[in-house]
Coordinates of C-alpha atoms in Angstrom, one line a residue:
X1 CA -11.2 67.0 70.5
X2 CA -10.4 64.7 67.5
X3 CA -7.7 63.0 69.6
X4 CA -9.4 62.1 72.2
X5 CA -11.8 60.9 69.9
X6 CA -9.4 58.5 68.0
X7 CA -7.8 56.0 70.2
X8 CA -6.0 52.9 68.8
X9 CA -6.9 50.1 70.1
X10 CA -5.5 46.7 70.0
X11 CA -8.1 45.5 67.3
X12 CA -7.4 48.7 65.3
X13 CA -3.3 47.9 65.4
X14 CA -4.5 43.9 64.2
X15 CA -6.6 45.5 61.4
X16 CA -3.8 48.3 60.6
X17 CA -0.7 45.7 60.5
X18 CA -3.2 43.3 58.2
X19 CA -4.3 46.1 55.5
X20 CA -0.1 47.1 55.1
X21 CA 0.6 43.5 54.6
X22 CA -2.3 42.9 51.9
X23 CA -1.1 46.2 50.6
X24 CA 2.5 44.9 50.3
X25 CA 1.1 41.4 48.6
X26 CA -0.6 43.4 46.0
X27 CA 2.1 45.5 45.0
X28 CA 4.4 42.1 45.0
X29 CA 2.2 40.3 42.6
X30 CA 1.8 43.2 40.2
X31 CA 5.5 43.7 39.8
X32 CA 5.8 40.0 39.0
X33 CA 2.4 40.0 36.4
X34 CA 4.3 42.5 34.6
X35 CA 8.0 41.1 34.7
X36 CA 6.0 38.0 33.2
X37 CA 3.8 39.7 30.2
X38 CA 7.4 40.7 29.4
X39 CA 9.1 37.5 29.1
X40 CA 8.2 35.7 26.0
X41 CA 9.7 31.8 26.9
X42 CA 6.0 31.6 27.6
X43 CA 5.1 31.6 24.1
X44 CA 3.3 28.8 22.6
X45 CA 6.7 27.4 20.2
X46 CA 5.9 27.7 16.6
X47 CA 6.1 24.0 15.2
X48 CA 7.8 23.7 12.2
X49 CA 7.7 20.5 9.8
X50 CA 10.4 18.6 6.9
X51 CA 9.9 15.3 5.5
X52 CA 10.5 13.4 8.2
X53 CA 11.3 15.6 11.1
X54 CA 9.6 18.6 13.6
X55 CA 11.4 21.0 14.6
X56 CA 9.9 23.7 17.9
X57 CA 11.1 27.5 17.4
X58 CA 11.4 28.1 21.0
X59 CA 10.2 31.9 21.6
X60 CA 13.7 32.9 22.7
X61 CA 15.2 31.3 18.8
X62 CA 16.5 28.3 20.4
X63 CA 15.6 25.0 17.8
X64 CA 15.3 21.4 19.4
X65 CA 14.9 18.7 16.6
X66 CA 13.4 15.6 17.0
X67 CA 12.7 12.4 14.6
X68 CA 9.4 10.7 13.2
X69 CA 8.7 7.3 12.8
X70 CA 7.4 7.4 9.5
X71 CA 5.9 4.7 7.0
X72 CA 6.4 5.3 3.4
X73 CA 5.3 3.3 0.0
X74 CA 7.8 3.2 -2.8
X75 CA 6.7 2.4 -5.9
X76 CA 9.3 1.0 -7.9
X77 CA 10.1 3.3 -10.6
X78 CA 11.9 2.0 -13.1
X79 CA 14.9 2.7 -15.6
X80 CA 15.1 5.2 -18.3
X81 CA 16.3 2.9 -21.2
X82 CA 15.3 -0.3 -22.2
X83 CA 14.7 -2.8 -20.4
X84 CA 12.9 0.1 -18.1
X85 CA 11.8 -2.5 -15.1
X86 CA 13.1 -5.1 -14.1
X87 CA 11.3 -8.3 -12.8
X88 CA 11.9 -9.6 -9.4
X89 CA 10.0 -12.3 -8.8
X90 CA 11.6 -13.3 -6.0
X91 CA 10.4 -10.2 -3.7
X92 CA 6.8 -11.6 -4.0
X93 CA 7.3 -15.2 -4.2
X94 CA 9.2 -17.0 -1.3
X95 CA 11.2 -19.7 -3.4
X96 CA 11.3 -21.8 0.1
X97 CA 8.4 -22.4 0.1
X98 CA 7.6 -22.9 -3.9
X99 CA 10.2 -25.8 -3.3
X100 CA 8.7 -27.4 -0.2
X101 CA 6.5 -30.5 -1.1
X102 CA 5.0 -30.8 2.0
X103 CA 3.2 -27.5 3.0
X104 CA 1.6 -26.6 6.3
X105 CA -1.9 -25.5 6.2
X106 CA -0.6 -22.0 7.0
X107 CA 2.4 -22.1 4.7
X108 CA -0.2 -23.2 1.6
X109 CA -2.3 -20.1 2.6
X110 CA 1.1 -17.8 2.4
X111 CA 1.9 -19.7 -1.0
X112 CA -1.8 -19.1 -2.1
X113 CA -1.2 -15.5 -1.4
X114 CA 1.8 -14.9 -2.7
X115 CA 0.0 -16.6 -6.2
X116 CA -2.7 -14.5 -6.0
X117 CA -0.1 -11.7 -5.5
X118 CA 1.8 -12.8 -8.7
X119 CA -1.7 -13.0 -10.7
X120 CA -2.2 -9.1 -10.1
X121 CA 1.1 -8.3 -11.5
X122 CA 0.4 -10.2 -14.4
X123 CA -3.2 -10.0 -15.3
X124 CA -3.9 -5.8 -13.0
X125 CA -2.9 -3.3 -15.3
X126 CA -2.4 -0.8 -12.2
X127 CA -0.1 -3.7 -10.5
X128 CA 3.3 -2.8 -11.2
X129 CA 4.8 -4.8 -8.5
X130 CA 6.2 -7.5 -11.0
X131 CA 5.5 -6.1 -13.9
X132 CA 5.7 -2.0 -14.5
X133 CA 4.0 -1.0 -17.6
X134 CA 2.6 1.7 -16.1
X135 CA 6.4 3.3 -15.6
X136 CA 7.5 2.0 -19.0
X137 CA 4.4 3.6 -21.2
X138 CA 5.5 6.4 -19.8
X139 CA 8.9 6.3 -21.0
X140 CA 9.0 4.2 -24.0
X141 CA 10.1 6.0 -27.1
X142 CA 8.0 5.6 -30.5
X143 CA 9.0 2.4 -32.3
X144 CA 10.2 0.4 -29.7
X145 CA 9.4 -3.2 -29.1
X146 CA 8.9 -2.4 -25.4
X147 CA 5.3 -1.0 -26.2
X148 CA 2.6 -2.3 -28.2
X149 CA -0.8 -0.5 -29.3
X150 CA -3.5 -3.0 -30.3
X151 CA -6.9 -2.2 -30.2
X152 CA -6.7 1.1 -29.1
X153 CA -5.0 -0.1 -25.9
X154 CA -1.5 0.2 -25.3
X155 CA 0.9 -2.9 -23.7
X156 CA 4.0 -2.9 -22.3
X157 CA 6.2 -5.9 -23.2
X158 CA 6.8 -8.6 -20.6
X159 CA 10.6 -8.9 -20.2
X160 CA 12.2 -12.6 -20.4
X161 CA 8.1 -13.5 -20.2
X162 CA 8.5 -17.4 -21.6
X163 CA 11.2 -17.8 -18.4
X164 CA 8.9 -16.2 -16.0
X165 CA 5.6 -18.2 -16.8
X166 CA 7.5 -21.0 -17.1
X167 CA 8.5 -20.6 -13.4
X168 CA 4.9 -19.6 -12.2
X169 CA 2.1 -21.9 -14.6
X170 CA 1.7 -25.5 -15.5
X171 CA 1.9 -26.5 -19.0
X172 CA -1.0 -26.9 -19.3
X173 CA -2.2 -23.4 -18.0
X174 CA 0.5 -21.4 -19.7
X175 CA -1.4 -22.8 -22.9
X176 CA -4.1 -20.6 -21.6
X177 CA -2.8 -17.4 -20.6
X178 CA -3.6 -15.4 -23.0
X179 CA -7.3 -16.4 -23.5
X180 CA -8.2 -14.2 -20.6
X181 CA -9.8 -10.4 -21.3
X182 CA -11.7 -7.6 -19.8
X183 CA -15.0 -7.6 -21.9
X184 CA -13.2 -7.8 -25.2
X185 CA -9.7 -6.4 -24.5
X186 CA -7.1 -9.7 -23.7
X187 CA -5.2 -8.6 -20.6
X188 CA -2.1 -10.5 -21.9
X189 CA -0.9 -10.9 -25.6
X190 CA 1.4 -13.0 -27.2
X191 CA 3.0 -10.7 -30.5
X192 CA 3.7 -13.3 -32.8
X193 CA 6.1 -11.0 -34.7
X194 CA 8.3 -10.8 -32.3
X195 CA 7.1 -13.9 -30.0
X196 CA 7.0 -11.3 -26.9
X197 CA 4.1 -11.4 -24.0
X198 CA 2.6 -8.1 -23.4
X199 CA 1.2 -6.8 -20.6
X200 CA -2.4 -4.4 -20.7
X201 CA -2.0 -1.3 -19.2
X202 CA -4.5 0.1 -17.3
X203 CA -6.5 3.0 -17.8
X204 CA -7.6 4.5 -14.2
X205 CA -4.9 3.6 -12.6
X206 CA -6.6 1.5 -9.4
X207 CA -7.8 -2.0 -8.7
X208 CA -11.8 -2.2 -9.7
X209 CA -11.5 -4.9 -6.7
X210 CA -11.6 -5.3 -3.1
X211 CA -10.4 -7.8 -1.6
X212 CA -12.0 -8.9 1.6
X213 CA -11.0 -12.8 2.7
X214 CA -9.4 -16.0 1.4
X215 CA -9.7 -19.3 2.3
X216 CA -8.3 -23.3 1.5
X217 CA -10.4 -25.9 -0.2
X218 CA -9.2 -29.5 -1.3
X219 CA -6.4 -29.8 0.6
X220 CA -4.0 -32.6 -0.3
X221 CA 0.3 -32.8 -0.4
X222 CA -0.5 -32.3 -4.8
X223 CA -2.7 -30.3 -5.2
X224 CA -5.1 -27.5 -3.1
X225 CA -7.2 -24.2 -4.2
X226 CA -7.0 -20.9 -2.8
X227 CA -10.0 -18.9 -3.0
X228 CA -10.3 -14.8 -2.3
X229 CA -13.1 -12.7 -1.5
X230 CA -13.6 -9.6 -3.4
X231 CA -16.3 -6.9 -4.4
X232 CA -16.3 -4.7 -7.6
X233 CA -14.8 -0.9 -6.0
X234 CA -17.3 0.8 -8.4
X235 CA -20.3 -1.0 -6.6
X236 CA -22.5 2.0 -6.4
X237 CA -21.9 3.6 -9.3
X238 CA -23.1 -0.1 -10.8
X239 CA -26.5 0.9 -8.7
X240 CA -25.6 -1.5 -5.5
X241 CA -26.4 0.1 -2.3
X242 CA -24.2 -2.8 -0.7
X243 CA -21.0 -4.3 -2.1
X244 CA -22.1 -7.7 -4.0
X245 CA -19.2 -10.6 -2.9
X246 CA -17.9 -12.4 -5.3
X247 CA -14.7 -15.0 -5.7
X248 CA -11.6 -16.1 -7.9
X249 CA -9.8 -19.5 -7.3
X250 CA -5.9 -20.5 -7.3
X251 CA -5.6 -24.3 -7.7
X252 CA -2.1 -24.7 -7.2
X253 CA -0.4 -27.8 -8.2
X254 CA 3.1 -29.7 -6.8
X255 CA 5.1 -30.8 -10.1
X256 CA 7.4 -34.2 -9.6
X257 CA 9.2 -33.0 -12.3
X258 CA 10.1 -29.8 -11.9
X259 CA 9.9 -29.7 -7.6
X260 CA 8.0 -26.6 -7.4
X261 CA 4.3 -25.8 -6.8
X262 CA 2.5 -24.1 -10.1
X263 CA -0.4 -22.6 -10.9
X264 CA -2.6 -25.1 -12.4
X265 CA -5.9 -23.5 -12.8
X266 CA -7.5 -20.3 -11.9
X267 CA -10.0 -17.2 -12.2
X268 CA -9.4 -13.7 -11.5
X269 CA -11.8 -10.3 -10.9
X270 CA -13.4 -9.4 -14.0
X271 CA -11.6 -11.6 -15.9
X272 CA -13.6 -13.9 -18.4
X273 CA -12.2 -16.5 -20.8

């Protein structure tokens, strides 16, 4: 008979007892696979972004906030009326060390820099660090002294100009300031009918130089040039398949009278005189 065919062992019992528990484990981990499909604070949060902040939308509408470190560039915009900029010399050019006589070799590079620096504002149409004719031929009003069209090109006017070159040039090289142009445009004018300096304003609205290096030559406690490395941006479309290097020198000079260093001579990118 069938029962006295069947008789349980105690390997059968072993294998019995193991198939109930892997039966048990099965049923277990498909109770908890579905209790988890339903939970969403799985979820991948959706990220969420403000000027300067994240914020994570947690799946169950919780919010945790956190700040960025961010780096920003303000250009400085100007004023809505005349005088619509104002000049700040001192943010580019440490007065310290303008004053010092006797320079390190790293404090004449800093001072070379900082010339250089003061150069651009004057002489880059697109540099509106020191000077911002860029914001102010935007806002100047139709028969204002604060913008000039000569040329075809327009200027905006250099405010208290004699004071500030003055501070910055030698005598002798303030004589010469406005001898320098782009091709046959002067990037600085003297009006004579108003005895106002005018600065050219630029028409693309970037530097069509790179600078790449600078260096000291003719070091002494009077007198020492700073020279700068540069390339023309627009190298290729000038038919260069590698930027041609060329260079513009600061000679600045230490004035007994006055106690400051000056610019004394100089050349600048794409400048000729």
């Amino acid at each position: 008979m069938l029962q006295d065919k069947f008789k349980l062992s105690k390997m059968n019992i072993i294998l019995i007892i193991l198939n109930v528990l892997l039966v048990i484990l099965v049923i277990f981990a498909s109770v908890q696979l579905i209790t988890s499909l339903k939970d969403t604070s799985h979820l991948i949060p959706e990220l969420e972004t403000t000027a300067g902040k994240s914020s994570t939308r947690e799946a169950d509408a919780t919010i945790t906030t956190s700040s960025e470190t961010t780096t920003t560039s303000t250009k400085k915009q100007g004023n809505e009326t005349s005088p619509y900029y104002n000049i700040d010399l001192g943010s580019i050019l440490n007065e310290e060390l303008v004053t010092k006589h006797n320079l390190t070799q790293e404090e004449k590079s800093s001072l070379g820099a900082m010339y250089f620096k003061v150069l651009e504002g004057i002489y880059e149409g697109s540099d509106d660090d020191l000077i911002n004719v860029t914001y102010l031929l935007t806002k100047a009003k139709d028969g204002e002294k604060d913008k000039l069209t000569k040329n075809n090109r327009d200027y905006g006017i250099v405010y208290n100009g004699k004071e500030l070159f003055n501070k910055i040039f030698t005598s002798t090289s303030k004589d010469l300031i406005t001898y320098y142009k782009y091709d046959e445009t002067p990037a600085l004018i003297l009006n004579r009918d108003n005895n106002e300096y005018y600065k050219l304003g630029s028409l693309t609205g970037k530097k069509p130089y790179v600078v790449t290096s600078n260096q000291l030559e003719g070091i002494d406690n009077y007198n020492y040039k700073y020279k700068v490395i540069y390339y023309d941006a627009d190298y290729k479309e000038q038919g260069y398949k590698t930027p041609e290097y060329k260079s513009s020198t600061v000679t600045i000079k230490y004035n007994d009278l006055d106690k400051r260093w000056k610019i004394d001579v100089f050349t600048f990118p794409n400048l000729k005189r």
